[in-house]
Coordinates of N, CA and C in Angstrom, one line a residue:
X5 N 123.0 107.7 154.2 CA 122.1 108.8 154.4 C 121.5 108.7 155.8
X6 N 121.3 109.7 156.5 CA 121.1 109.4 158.0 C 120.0 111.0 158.3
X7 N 118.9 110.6 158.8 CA 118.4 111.4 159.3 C 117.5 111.4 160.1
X8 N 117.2 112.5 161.1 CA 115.8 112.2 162.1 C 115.2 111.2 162.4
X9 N 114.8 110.8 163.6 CA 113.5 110.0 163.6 C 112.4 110.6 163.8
X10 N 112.0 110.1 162.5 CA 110.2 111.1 162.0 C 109.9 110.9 163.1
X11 N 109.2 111.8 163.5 CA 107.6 112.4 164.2 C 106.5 111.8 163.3
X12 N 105.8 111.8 164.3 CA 104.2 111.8 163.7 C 103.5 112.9 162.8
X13 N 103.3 112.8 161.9 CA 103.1 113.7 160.9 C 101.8 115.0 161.8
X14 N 101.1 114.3 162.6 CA 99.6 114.6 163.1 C 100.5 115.5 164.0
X15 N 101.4 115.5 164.6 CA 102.3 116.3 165.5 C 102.9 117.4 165.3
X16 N 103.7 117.2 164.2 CA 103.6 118.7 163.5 C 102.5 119.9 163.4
X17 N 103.3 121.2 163.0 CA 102.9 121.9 162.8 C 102.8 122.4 161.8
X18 N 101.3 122.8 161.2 CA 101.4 123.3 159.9 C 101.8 124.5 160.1
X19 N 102.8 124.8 159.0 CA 103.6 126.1 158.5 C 103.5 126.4 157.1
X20 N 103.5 127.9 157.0 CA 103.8 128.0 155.4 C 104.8 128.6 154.9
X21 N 105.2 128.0 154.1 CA 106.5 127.8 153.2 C 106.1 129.4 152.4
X22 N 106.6 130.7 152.9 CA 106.3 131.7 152.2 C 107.2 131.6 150.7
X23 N 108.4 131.2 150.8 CA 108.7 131.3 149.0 C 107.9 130.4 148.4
X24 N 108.1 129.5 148.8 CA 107.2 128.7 147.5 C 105.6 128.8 147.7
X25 N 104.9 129.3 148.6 CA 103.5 129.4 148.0 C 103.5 130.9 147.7
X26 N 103.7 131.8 148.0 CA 103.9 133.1 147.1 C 104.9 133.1 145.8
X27 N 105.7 132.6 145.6 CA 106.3 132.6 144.1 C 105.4 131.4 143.5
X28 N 104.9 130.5 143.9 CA 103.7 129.3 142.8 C 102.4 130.1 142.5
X29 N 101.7 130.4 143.7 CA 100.7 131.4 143.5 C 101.5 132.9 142.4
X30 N 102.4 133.4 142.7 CA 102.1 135.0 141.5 C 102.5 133.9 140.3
X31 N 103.1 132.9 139.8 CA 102.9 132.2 138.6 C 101.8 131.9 138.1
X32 N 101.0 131.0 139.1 CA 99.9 130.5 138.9 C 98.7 131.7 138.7
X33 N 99.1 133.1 139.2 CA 97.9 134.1 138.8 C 98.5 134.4 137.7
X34 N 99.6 135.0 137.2 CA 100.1 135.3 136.0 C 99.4 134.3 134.3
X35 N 99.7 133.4 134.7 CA 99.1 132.0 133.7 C 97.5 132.2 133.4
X36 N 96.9 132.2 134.8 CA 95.3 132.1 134.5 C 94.7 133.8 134.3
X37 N 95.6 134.5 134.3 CA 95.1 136.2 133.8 C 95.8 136.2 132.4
X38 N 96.3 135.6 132.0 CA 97.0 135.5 130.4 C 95.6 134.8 129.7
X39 N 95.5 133.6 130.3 CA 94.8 132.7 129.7 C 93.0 133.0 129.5
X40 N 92.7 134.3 130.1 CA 91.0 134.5 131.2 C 91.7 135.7 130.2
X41 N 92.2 136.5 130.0 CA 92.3 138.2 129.4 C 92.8 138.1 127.6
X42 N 93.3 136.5 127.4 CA 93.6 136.4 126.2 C 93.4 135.0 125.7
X43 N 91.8 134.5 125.7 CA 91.5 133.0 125.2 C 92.1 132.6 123.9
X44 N 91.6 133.4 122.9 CA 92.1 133.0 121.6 C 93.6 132.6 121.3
X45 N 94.0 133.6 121.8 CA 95.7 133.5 121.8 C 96.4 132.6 122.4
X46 N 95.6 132.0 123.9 CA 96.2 131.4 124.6 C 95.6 130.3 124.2
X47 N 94.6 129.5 123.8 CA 94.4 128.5 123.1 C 95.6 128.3 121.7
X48 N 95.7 129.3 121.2 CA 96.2 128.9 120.0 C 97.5 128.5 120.4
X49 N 98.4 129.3 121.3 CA 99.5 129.3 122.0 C 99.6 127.4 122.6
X50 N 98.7 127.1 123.1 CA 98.6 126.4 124.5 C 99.1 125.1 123.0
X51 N 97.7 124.8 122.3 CA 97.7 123.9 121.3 C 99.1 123.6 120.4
X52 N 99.9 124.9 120.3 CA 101.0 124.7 119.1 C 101.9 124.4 120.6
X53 N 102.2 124.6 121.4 CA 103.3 123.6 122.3 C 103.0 122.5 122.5
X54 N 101.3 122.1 122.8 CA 101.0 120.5 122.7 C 101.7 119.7 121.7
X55 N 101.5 120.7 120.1 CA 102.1 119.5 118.9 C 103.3 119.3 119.2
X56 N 104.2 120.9 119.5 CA 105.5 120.5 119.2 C 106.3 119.7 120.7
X57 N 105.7 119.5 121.7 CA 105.9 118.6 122.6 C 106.1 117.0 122.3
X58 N 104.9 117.2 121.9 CA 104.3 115.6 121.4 C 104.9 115.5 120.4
X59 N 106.0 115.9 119.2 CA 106.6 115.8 118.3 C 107.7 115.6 118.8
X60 N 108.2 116.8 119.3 CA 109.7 116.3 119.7 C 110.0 115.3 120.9
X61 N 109.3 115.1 121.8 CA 109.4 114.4 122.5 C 108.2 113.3 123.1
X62 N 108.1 112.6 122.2 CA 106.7 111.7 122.5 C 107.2 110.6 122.1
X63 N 108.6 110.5 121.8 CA 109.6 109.0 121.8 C 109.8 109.1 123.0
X64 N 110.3 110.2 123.8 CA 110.9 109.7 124.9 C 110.2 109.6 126.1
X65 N 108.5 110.6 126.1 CA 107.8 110.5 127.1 C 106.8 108.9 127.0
X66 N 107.4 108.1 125.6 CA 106.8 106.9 125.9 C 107.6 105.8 126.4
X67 N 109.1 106.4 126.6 CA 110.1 105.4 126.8 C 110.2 105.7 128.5
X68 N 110.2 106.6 128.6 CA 110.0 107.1 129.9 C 108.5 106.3 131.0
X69 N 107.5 106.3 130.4 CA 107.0 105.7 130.8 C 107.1 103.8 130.6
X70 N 107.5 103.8 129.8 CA 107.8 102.1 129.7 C 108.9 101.8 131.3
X71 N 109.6 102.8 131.3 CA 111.3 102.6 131.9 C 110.7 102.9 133.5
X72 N 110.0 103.7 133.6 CA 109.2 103.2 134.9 C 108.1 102.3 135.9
X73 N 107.6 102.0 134.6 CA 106.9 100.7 134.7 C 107.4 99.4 135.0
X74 N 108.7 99.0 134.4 CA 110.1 98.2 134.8 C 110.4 98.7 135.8
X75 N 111.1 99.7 136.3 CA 111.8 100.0 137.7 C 110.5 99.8 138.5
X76 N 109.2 100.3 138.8 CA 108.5 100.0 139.2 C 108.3 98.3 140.1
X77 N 108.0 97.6 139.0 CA 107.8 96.1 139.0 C 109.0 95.6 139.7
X78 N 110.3 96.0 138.8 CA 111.4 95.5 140.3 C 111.3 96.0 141.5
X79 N 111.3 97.2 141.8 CA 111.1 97.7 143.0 C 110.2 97.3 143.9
X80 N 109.3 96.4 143.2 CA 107.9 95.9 144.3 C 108.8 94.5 144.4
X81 N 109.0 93.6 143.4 CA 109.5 92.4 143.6 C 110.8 92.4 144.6
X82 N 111.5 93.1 144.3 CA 112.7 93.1 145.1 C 112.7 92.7 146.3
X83 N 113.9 93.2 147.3 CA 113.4 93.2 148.5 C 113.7 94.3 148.9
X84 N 113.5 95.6 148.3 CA 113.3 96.8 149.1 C 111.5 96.8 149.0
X85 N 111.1 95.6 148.0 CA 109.3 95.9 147.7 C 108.7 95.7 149.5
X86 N 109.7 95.1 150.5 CA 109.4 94.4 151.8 C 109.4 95.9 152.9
X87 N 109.9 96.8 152.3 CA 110.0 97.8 152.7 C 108.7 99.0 153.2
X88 N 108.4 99.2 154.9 CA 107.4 99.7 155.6 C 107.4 100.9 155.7
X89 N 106.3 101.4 154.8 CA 106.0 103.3 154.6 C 105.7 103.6 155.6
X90 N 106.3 103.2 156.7 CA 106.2 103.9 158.1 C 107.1 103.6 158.8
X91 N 106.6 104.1 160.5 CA 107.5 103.0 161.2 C 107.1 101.9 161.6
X92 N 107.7 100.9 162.1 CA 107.6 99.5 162.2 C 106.5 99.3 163.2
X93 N 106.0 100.3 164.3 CA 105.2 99.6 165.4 C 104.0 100.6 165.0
X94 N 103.9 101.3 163.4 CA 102.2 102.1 163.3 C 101.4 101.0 162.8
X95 N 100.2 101.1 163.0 CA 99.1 100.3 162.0 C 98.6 101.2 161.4
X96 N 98.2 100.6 159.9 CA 97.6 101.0 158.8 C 96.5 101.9 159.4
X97 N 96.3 103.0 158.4 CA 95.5 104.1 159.0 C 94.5 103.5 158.3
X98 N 94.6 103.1 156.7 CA 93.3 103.2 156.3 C 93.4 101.2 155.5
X99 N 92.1 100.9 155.6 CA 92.3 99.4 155.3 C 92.7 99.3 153.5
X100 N 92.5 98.2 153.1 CA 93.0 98.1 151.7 C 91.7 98.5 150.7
X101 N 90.1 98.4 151.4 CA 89.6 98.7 150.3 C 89.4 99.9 150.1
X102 N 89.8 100.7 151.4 CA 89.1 102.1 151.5 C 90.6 103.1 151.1
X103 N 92.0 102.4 150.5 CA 92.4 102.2 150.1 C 92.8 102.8 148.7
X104 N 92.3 101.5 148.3 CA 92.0 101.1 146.8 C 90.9 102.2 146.1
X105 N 89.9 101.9 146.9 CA 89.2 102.8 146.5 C 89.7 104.4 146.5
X106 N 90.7 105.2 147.2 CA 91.4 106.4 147.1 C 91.6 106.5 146.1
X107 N 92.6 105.6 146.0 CA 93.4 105.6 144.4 C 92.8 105.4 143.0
X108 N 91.6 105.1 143.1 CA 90.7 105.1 142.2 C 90.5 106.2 141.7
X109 N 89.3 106.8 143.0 CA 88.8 108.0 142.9 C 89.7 109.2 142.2
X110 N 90.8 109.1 143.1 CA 91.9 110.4 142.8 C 92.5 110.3 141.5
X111 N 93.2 109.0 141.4 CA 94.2 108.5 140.1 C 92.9 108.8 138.9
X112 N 92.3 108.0 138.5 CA 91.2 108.4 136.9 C 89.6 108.6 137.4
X113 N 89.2 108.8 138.7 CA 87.6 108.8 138.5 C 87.3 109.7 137.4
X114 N 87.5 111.1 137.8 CA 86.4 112.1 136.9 C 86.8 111.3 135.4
X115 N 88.4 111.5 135.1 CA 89.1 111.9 133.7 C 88.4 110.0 133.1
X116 N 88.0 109.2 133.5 CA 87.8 107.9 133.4 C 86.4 108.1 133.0
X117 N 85.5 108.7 134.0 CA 83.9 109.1 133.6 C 83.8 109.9 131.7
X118 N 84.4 110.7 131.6 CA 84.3 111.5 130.3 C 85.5 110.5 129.5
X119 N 86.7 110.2 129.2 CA 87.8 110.1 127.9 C 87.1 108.4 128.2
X120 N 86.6 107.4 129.1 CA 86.5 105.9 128.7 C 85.2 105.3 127.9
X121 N 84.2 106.9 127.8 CA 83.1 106.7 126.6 C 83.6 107.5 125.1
X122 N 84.6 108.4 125.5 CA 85.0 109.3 124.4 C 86.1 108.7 123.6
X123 N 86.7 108.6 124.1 CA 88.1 108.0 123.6 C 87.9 107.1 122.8
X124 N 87.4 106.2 123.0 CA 87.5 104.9 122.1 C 86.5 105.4 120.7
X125 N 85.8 106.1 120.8 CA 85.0 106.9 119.9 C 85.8 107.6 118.9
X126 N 86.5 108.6 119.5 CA 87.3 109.2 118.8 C 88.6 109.1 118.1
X127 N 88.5 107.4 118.7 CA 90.4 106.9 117.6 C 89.1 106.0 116.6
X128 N 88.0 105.8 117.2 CA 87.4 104.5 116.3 C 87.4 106.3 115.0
X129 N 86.7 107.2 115.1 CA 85.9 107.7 114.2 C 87.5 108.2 113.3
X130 N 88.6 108.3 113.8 CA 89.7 109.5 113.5 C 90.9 108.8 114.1
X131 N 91.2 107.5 113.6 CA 92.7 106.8 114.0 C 93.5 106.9 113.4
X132 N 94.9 107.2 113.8 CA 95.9 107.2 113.5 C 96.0 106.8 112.5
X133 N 95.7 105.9 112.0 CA 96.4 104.8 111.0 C 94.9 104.4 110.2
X134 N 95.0 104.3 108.6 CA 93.8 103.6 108.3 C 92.4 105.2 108.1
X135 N 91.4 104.4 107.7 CA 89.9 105.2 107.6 C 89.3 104.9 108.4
X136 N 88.7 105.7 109.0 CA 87.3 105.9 110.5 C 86.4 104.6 110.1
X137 N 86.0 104.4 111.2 CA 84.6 103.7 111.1 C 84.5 102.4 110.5
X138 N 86.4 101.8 110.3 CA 86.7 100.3 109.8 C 86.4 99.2 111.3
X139 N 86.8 98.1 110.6 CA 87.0 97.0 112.1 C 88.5 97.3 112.4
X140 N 89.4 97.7 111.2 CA 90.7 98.0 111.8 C 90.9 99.0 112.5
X141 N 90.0 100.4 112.6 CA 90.1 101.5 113.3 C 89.4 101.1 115.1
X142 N 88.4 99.7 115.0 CA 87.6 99.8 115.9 C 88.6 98.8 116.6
X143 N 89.7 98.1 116.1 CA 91.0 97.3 117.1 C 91.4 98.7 117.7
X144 N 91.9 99.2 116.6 CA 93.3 100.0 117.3 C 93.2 101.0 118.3
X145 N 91.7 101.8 118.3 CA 90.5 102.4 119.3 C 91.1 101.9 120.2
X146 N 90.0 100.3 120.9 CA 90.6 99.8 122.0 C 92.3 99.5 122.5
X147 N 92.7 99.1 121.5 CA 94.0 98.8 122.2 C 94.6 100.4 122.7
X148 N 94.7 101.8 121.9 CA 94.9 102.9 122.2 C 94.5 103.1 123.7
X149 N 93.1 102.7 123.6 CA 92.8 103.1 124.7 C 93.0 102.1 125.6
X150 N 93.1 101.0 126.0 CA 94.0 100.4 126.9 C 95.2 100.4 127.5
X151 N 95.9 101.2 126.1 CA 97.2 101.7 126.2 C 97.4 102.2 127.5
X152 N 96.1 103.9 126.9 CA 96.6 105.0 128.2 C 95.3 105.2 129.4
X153 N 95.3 103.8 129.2 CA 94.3 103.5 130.8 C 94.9 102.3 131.5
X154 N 95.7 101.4 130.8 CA 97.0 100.8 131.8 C 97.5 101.0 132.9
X155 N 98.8 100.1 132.7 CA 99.6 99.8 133.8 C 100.2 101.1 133.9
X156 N 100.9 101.8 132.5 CA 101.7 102.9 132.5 C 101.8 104.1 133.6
X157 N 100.5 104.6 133.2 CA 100.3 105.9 134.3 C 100.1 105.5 135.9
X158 N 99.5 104.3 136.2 CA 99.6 104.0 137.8 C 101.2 103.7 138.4
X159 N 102.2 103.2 137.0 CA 103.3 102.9 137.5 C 104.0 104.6 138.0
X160 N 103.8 105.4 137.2 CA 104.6 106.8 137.4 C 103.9 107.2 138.7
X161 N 102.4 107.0 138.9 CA 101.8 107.3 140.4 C 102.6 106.9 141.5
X162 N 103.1 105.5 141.0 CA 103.5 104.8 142.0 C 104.8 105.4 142.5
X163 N 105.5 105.4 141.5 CA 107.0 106.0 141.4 C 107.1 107.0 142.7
X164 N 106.3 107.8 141.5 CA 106.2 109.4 142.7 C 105.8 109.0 143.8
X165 N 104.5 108.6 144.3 CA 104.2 108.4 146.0 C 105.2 107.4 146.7
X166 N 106.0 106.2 146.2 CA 106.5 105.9 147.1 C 108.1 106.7 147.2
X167 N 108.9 107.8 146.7 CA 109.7 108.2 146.8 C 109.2 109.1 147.9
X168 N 107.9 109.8 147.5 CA 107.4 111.1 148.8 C 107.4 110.1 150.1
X169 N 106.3 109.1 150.3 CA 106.1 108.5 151.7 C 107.3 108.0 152.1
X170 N 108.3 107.3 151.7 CA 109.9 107.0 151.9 C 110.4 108.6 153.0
X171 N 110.8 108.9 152.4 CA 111.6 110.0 152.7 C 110.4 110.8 153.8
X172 N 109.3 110.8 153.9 CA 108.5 111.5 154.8 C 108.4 110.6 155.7
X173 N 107.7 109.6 155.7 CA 107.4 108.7 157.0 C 108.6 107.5 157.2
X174 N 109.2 107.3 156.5 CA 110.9 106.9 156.8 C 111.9 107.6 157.2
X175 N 112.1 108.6 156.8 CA 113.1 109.0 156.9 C 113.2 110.7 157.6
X176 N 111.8 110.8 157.6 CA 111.5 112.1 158.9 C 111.6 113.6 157.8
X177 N 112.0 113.8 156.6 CA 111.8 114.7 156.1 C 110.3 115.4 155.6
X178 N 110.5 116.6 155.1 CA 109.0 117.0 154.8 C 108.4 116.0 153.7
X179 N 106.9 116.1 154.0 CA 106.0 115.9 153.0 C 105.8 116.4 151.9
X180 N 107.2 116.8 151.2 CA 107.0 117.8 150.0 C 107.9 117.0 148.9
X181 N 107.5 117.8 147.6 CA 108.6 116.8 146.6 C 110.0 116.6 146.2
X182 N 110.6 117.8 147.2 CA 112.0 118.3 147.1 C 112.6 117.1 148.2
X183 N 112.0 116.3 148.7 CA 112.2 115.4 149.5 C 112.4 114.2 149.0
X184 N 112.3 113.9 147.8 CA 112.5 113.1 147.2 C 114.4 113.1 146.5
X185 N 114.3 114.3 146.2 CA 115.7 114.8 145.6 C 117.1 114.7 146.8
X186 N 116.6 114.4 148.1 CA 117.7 114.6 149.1 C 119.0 113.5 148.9
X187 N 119.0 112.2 148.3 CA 120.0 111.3 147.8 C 120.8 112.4 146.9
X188 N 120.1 113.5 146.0 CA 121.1 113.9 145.1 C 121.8 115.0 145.8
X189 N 120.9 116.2 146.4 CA 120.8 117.5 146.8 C 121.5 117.5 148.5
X190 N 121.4 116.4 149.3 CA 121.4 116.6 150.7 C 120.9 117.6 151.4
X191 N 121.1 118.3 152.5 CA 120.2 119.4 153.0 C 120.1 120.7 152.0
X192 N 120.9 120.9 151.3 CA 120.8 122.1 150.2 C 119.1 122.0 150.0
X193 N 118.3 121.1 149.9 CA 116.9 120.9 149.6 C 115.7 121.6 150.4
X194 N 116.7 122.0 151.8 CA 116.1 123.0 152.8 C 116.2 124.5 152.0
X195 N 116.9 124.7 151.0 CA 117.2 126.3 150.7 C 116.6 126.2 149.3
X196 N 117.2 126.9 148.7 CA 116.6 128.0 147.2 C 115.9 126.5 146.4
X197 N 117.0 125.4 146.3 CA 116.8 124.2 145.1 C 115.6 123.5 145.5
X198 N 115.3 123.8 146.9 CA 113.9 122.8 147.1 C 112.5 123.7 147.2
X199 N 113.4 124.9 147.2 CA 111.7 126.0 147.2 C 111.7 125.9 145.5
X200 N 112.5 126.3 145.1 CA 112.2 125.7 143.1 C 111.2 124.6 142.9
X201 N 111.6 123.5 143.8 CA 111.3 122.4 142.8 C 110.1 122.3 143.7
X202 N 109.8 122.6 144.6 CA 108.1 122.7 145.2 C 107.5 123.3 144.7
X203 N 107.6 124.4 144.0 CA 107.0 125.4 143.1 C 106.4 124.7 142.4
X204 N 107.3 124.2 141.6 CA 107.3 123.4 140.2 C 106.4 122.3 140.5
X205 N 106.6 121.8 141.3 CA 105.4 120.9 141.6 C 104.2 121.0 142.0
X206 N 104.0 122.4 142.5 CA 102.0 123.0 143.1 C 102.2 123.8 141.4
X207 N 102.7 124.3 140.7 CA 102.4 124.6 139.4 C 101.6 123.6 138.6
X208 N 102.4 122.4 138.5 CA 101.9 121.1 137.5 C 100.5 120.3 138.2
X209 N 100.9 120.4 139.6 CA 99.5 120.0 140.0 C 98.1 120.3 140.0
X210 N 98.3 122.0 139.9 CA 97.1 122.8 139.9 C 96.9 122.7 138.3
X211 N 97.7 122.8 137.5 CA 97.5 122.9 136.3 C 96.4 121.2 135.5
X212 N 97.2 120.3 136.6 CA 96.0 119.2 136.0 C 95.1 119.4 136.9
X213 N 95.1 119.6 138.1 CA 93.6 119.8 138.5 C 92.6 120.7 137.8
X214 N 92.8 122.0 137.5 CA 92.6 122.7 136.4 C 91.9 121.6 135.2
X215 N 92.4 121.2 134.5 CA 92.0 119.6 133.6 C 91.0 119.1 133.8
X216 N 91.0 118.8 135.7 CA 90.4 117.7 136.0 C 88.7 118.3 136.2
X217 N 89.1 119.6 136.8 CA 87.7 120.2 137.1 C 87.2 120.2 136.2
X218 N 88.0 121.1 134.7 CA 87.1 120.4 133.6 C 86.6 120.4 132.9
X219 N 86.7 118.9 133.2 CA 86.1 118.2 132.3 C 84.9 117.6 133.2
X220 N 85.6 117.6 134.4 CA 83.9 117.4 135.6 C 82.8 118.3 135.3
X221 N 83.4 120.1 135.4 CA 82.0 121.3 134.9 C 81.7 120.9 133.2
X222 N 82.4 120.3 132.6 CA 81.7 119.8 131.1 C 81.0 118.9 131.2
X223 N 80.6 117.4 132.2 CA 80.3 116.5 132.4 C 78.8 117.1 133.4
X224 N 78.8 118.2 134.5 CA 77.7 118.1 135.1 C 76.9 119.4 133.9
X225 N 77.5 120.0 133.2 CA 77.0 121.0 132.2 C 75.9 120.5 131.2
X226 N 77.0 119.2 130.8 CA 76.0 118.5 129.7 C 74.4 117.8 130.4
X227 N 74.8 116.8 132.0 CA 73.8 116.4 132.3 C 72.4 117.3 132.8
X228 N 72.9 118.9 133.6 CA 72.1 119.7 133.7 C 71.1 119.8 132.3
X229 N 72.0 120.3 131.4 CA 71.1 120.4 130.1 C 70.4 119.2 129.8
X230 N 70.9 118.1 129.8 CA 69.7 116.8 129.2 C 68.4 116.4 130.2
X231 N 68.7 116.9 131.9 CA 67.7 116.7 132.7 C 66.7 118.1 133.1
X232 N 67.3 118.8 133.0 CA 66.5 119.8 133.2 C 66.7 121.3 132.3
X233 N 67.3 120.9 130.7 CA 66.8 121.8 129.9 C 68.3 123.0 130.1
X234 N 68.7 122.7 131.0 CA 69.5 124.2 131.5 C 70.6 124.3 130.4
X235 N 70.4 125.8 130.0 CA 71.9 125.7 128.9 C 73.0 125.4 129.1
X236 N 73.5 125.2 127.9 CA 75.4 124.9 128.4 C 76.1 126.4 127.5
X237 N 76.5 126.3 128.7 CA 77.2 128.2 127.9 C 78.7 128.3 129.1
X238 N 79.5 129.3 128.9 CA 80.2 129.8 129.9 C 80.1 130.4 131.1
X239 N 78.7 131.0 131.6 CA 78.3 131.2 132.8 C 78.2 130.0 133.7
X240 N 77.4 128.7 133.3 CA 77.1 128.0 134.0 C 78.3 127.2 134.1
X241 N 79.0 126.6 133.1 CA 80.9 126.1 133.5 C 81.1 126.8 134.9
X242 N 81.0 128.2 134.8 CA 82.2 128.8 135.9 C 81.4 128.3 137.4
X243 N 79.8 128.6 137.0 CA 78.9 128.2 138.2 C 79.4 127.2 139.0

């Protein structure tokens, strides 16, 4: 595989990619005027694909994540793990704590603030296995929740950003996630198959940010109410 020597990303020019942010945007309005013009339905709708997701496929989205977690771990051990998310003569923009601390913030802050007091609450009160409010419900709580505050989900973080930074600051392609696909797709990724798959990707991301907000407007909603009385209703959420 052979391409470009990247540029400096700060060099570039921002451009907009008119198919894919006009075909992600009329999706993404379509979805949240379904969801805002038809709550009931779209809750009930939203929740019966949760089950049957997590039914039919919640063998493989757990094997999937194990199977990344492995490739992960080799990938760091190896010796492509020796491998520079840049080029050879940049220095680090940002140091390791300031960092670390990114990936904090971004990876679980908010969703960490609300599900790491709730969560273990809600498998202790209502666990899988067993009657609420045993010592055996109050193991399996924590371990649950260790589960899916683990290694698992930073390993798939990982996955994804180091395929994007590779292929962007290695290998000179865009900073998008069709850029990752170029081993399979080669320049075809410049046409129709990589405006798809960038779609697809500002879809799923707005859709958990969506998530992420929130559960943040549920988190400053409740505190408003406990310090200064203010209701919790759907006006002030939207506020």
């Amino acid at each position: 595989m052979t391409t470009k020597t990247p540029p400096s990303l700060d060099e570039e020019s921002v451009r907009l990619n008119v198919p894919v942010f006009f075909g992600s945007a009329a999706v993404i309005l379509l979805l949240g005027s379904l969801v805002v013009l038809f709550p009931a339905a779209s809750k009930q709708w939203l929740n019966a694909a949760q089950s049957w997701v997590a039914d039919v496929f919640g063998w493989y989205y757990m094997l999937l994540m194990v199977a990344c977690m492995v490739f992960v771990f080799w990938l760091a051990l190896s010796r492509f793990g020796h491998i520079r998310l840049s080029q050879d003569d940049e220095p680090p923009q940002f140091s390791y704590p300031s960092w670390v601390a990114m990936l904090f913030s971004s990876g679980i802050g908010i969703a960490l603030v609300y599900y790491g007091a709730y969560e273990p609450l809600d498998h202790f009160l209502s666990p899988p296995e067993g009657s609420g409010g045993s010592v055996q419900a109050a193991r399996q709580a924590m371990a649950l929740t260790f589960l899916h505050w683990g290694l698992h989900g930073w390993a798939l973080y990982a996955l994804i950003a180091t395929a994007l930074a590779y292929f962007a600051y290695c290998r000179g392609l865009p900073l998008a996630l069709r850029s990752a696909l170029y081993p399979i797709f080669g320049e075809r990724i410049h046409g129709g198959a990589g405006h798809l798959v960038d779609s697809f990707g500002i879809l799923v991301t707005v859709i958990s940010m969506v998530t992420n907000l929130g559960i943040g407007a549920l988190l400053v909603n409740s505190g408003l109410f406990y310090l200064f009385d203010i209701p919790q209703s759907t006006g002030v959420l939207l506020a």
